[in-house]
Every structure is written in structure tokens, then in C-alpha cells.
Short mmCIF file of C-alpha atoms and ligand atoms in Angstrom, two decimals:
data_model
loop_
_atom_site.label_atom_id
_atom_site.label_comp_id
_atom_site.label_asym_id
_atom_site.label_seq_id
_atom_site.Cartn_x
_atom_site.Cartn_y
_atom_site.Cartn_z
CA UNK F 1 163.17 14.94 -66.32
CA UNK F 2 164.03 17.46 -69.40
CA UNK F 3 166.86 16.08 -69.93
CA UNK F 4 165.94 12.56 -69.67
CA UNK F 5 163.30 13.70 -72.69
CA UNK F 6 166.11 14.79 -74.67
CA UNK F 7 168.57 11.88 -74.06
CA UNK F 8 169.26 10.80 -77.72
CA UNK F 9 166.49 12.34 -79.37
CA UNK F 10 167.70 13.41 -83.33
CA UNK F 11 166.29 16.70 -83.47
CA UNK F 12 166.81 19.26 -86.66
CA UNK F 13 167.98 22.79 -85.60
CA UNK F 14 167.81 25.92 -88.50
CA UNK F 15 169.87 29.12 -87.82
CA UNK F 16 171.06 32.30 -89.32
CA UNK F 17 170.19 33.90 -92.39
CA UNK F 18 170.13 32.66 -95.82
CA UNK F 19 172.10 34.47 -98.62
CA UNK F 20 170.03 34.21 -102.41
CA UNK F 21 172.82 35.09 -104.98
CA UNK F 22 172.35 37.83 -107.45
CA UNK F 23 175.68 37.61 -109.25
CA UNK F 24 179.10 36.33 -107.86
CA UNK F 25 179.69 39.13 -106.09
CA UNK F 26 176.08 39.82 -104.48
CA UNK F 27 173.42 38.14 -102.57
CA UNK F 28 170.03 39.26 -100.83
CA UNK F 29 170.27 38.56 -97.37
CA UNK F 30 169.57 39.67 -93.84
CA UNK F 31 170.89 40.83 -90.01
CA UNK F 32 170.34 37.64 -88.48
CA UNK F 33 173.44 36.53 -86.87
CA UNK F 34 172.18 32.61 -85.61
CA UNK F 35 172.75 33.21 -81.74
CA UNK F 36 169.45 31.99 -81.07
CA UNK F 37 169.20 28.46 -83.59
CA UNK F 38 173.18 27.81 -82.14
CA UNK F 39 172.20 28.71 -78.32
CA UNK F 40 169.70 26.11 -79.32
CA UNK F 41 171.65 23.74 -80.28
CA UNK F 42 173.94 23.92 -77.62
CA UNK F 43 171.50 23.14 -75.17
CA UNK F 44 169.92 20.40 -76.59
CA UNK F 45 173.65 18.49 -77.53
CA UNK F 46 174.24 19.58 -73.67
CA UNK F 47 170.95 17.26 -72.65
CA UNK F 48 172.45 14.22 -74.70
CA UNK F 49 170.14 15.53 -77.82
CA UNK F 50 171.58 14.45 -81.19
CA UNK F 51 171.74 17.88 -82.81
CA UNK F 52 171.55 18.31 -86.85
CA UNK F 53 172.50 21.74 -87.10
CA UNK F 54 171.41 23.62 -90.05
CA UNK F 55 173.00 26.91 -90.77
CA UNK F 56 173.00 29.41 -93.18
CA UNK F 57 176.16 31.97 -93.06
CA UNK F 58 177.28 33.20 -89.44
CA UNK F 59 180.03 33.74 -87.69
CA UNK F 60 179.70 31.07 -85.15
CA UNK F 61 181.26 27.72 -84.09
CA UNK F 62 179.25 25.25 -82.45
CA UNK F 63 181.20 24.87 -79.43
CA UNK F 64 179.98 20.79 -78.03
CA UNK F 65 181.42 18.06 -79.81
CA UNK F 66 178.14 16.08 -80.69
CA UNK F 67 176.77 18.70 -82.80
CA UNK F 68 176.72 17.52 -86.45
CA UNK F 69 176.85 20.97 -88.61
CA UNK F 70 175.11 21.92 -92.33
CA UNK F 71 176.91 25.09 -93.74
CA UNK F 72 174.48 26.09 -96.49
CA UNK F 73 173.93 29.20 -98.00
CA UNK F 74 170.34 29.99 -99.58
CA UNK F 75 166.88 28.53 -98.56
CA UNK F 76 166.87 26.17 -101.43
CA UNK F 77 169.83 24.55 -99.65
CA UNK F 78 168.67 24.67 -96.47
CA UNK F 79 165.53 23.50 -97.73
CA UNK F 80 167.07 20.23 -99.14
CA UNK F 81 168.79 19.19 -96.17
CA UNK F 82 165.93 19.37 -93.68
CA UNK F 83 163.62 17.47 -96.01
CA UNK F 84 166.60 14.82 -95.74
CA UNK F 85 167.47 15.02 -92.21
CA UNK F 86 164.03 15.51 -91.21
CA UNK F 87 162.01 12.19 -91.74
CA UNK F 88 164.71 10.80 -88.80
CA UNK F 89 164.13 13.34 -86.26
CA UNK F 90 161.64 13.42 -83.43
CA UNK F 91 161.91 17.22 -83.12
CA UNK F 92 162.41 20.32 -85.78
CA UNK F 93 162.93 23.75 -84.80
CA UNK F 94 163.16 26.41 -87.28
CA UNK F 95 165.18 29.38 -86.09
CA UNK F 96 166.73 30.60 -89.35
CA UNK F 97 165.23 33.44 -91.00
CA UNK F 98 164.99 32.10 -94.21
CA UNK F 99 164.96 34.82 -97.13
CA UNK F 100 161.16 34.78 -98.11
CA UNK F 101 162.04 35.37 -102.20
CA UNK F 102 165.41 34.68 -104.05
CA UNK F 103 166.36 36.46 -107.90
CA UNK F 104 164.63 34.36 -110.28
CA UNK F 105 167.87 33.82 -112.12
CA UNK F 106 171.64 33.98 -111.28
CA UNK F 107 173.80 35.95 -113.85
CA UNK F 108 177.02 34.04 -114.22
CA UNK F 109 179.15 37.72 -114.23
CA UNK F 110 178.91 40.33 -111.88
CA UNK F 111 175.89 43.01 -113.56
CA UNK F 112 177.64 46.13 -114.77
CA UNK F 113 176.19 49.39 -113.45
CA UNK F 114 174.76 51.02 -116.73
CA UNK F 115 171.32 51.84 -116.72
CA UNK F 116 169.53 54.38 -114.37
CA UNK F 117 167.22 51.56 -112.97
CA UNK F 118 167.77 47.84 -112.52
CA UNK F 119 164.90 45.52 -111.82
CA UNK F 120 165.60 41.90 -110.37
CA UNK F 121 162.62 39.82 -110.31
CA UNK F 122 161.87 37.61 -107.13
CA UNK F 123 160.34 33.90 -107.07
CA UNK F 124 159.23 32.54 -103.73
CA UNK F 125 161.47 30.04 -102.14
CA UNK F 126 159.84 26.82 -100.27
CA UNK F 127 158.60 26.87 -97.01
CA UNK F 128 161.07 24.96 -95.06
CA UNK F 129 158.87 25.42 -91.73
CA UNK F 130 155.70 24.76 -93.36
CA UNK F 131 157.01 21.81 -95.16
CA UNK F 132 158.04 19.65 -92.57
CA UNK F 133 154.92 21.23 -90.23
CA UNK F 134 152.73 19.63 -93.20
CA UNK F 135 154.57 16.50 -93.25
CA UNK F 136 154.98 15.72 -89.51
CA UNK F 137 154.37 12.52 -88.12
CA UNK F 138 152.35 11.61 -85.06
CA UNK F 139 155.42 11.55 -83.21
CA UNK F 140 157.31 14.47 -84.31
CA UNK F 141 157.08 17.73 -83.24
CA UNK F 142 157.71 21.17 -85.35
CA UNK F 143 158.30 24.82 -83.49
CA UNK F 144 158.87 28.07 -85.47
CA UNK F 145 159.70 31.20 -84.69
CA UNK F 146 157.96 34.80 -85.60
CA UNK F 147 159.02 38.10 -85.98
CA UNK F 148 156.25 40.42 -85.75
CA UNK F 149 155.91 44.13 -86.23
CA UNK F 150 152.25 44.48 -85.98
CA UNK F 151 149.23 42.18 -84.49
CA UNK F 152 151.61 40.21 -82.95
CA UNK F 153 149.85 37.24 -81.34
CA UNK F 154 146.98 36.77 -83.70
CA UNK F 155 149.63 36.65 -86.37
CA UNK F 156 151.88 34.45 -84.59
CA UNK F 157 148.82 32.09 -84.32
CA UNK F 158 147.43 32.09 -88.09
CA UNK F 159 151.46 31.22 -88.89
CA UNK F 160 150.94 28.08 -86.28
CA UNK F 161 148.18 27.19 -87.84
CA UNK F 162 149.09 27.25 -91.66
CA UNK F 163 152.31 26.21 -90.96
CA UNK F 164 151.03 23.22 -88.81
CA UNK F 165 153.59 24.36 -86.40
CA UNK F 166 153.32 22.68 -82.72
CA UNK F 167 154.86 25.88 -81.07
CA UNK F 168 155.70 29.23 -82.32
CA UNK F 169 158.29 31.50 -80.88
CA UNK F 170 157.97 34.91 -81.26
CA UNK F 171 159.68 37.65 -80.67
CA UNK F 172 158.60 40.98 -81.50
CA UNK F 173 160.70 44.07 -83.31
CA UNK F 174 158.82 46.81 -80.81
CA UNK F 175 160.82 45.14 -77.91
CA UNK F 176 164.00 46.86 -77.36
CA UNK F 177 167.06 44.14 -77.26
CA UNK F 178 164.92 41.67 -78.69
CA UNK F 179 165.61 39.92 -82.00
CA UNK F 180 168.13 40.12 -84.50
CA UNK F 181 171.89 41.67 -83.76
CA UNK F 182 171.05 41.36 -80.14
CA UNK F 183 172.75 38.97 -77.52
CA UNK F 184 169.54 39.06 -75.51
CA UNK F 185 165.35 37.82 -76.59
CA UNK F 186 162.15 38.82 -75.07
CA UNK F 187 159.78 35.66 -76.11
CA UNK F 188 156.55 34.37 -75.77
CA UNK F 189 155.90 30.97 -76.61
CA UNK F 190 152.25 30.05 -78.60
CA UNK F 191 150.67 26.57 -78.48
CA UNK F 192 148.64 25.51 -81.11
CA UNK F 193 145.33 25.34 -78.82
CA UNK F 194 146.52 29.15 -78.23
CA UNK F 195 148.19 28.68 -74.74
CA UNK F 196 150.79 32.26 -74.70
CA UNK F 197 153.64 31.85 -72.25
CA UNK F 198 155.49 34.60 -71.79
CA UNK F 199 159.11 35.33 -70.76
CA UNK F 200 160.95 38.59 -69.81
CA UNK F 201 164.25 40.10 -72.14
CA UNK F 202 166.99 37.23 -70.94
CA UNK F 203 170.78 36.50 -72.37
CA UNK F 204 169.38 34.11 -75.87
CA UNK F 205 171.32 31.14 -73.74
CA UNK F 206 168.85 31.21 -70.94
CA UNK F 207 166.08 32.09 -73.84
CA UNK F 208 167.01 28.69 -75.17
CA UNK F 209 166.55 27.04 -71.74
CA UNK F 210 163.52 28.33 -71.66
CA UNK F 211 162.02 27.25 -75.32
CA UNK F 212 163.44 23.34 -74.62
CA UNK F 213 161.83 23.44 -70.96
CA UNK F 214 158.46 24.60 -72.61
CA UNK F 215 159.14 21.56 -75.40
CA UNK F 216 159.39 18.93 -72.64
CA UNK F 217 156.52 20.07 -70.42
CA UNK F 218 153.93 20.91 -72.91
CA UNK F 219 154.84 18.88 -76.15
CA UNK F 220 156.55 15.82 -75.20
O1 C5P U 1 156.45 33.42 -92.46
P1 C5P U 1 157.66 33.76 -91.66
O2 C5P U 1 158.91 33.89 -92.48
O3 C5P U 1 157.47 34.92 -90.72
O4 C5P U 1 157.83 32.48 -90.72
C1 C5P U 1 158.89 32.37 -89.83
C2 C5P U 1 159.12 30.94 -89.49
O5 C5P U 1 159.10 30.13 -90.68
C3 C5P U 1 160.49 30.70 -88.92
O6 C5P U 1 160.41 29.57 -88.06
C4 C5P U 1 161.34 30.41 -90.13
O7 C5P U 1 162.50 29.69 -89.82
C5 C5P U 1 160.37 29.62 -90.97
N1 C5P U 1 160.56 29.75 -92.43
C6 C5P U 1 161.03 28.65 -93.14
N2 C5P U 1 161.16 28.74 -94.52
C7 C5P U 1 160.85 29.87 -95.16
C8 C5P U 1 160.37 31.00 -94.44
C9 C5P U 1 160.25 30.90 -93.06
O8 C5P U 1 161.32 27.61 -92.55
N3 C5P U 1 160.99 29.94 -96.47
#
């Protein structure tokens, strides 16, 4: 049945971090390494899914043929390709973890060290998540994810809801082996009439199995 939902559905998959440049030889960025968004994406291309693979910078290959692959580097990018790919797809899920602010300007060459201090001012990059969760058709659906450090669930939920997210993922900091830099994910998935299933620390493939089964049975 799952994979008979999936057959040939074009679906929009984010992963990794983004990098928001500072000079040519720095960026802001983060740990995320894109295991989950790829594990994603192999599971879905696996089903007969047409994946759209959106990464920012990892390490990783996608390994199935099928999946069609967006090397970007900052949100803005990333950004700009889901808005295009998106209007297509029946699905989008947002794994990357998108840098929240990016230097307000770029300085062409690399900023000498000189004075005791150095400020870089911050301007907020778009929503990527929110954007497309705001722009959804009836017949689309749109699942984030959520790292939480604190009032975990009734965060999770008031991001579902202003994002206009169908499903969130989240996975919390306070579980050890969960998250970022980690091979294995402890998840629990939120609906947005506040169903919570939950899901014990697995190997982020069989996390993936889990987030597309949830998809099928409860969104589809
Ligand atoms: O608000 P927060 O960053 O915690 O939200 C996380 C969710 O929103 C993730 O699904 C992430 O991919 C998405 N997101 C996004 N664009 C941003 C920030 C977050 O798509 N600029």
C-alpha cells in the first residue's frame, strides 16, 4: 500500500546545513551532516517516488539512480529552488537545518584581524518551511522537522501551526544519540490536530521508514 502511495509522486526533500558567507574564506554554518533529509530520500526514490533532493553542503552521495540532486549552499539558495520545484510536487519535507540569520553583507576580501572586537550584523533569511506550508495546495502536503531543547511538544506544535506544516518531526537535543552528528534519531511525529506518535532511538534509515509510513497512513 505505502509504496503504491509513493509510486511516482514528485516530492521535494531539504537536507544538511546551509553555509551564509562572511568573506571568501568564512561562512556561518552548523553540525548537521544530512543523514536524515538523504535517508529520506533514499526511501522514497526506493518506493518509485520522484525525489528532488535539496542539499546544502554534506558529505554524502545519493546512492539510487532516480534521485535528481540540488547542491546549494546558503538558505537563500535553497530557498529559490524549492519555491521552483515546489508548485510540482505533491509532497515537501524539510529536513535541512536552514541557518536562521545570514551577515547582512558579504565583504569581497577576506576581513583582516585588526581591531579588538568585530561585529557582523545578521538579517533573517526566508522561511523555506513556512513558505511553501503557507502556499500549499489542497493536495500537497508539507512536514518539518524540530529541534527542541526546552517545551518540546508544545513548541513543536505552535511551529506546525505557524508554519502551516501537516507534520512535524521532532527530535529533541536531551535525547542521547539523537539529532545532529549521530547515525541514529529518537522521533516523535506531531499532527496538526495534535496526534504525537512516538518512536524509540533507531539507525536514521529505519527513522526514515518510519516518517514515510506515518505520511501514507495519516496524510495521504
Ligand atoms: O524554526 P525552526 O528553524 O526550528 O524550524 C525548523 C523547520 O523549519 C525545519 O523543517 C527546517 O528545515 C525549516 N526551516 C526552513 N527555513 C528556515 C528555517 C527553518 O525551511 N529558514
Amino acid at each position: 500500500m505505502i509504496a503504491e502511495y509513493f509510486k511516482s509522486k514528485k516530492i521535494v526533500i531539504t537536507a544538511g546545513p546551509t553555509y551564509e558567507k562572511i568573506d571568501p574564506v568564512r561562512f556561518i554554518g552548523n553540525y548537521s551532516t544530512g543523514k536524515m533529509g538523504y535517508a529520506i530520500a533514499e526511501e522514497l526514490a526506493q518506493l518509485g517516488a520522484e525525489v528532488h533532493l535539496v542539499s546544502g553542503p554534506t558529505s554524502l552521495t545519493p546512492q539510487h539512480p532516480s534521485i535528481q540532486l540540488y547542491q546549494v549552499e546558503s538558505a537563500v539558495q535553497m530557498y529559490d529552488t524549492c519555491v521552483k520545484i515546489f508548485p510540482d510536487c505533491q509532497i515537501a519535507i524539510m529536513s535541512a537545518a536552514v541557518a536562521d540569520y545570514r551577515p547582512d553583507r558579504y565583504n569581497e576580501v577576506k576581513i583582516k584581524k585588526s581591531e579588538e572586537n568585530l561585529t557582523i550584523h545578521l538579517v533573517k533569511n526566508p522561511d523555506i518551511l513556512s513558505t511553501l506550508g503557507h502556499s500549499k495546495k489542497a493536495n500537497q502536503i508539507v512536514v518539518g522537522f524540530a529541534l527542541e531543547t526546552h517545551n518540546e511538544l508544545e513548541n513543536a506544535l505552535d511551529k506546525l501551526r505557524r508554519k502551516k506544516a501537516d507534520a512535524i518531526v521532532l527530535n529533541s537535543l536531551n535525547d542521547p544519540g539523537a539529532g545532529f552528528k549521530h547515525s541514529t534519531n529518537k522521533i516523535s511525529i506531531i499532527l496538526e490536530k495534535g496526534t504525537i506518535f512516538e518512536f524509540p532511538l533507531k539507525e536514521k534509515q529505519e527513522v526514515a521508514k518510519d516518517i514515510i509510513k506515518c505520511i501514507a497512513e495519516n496524510l495521504a
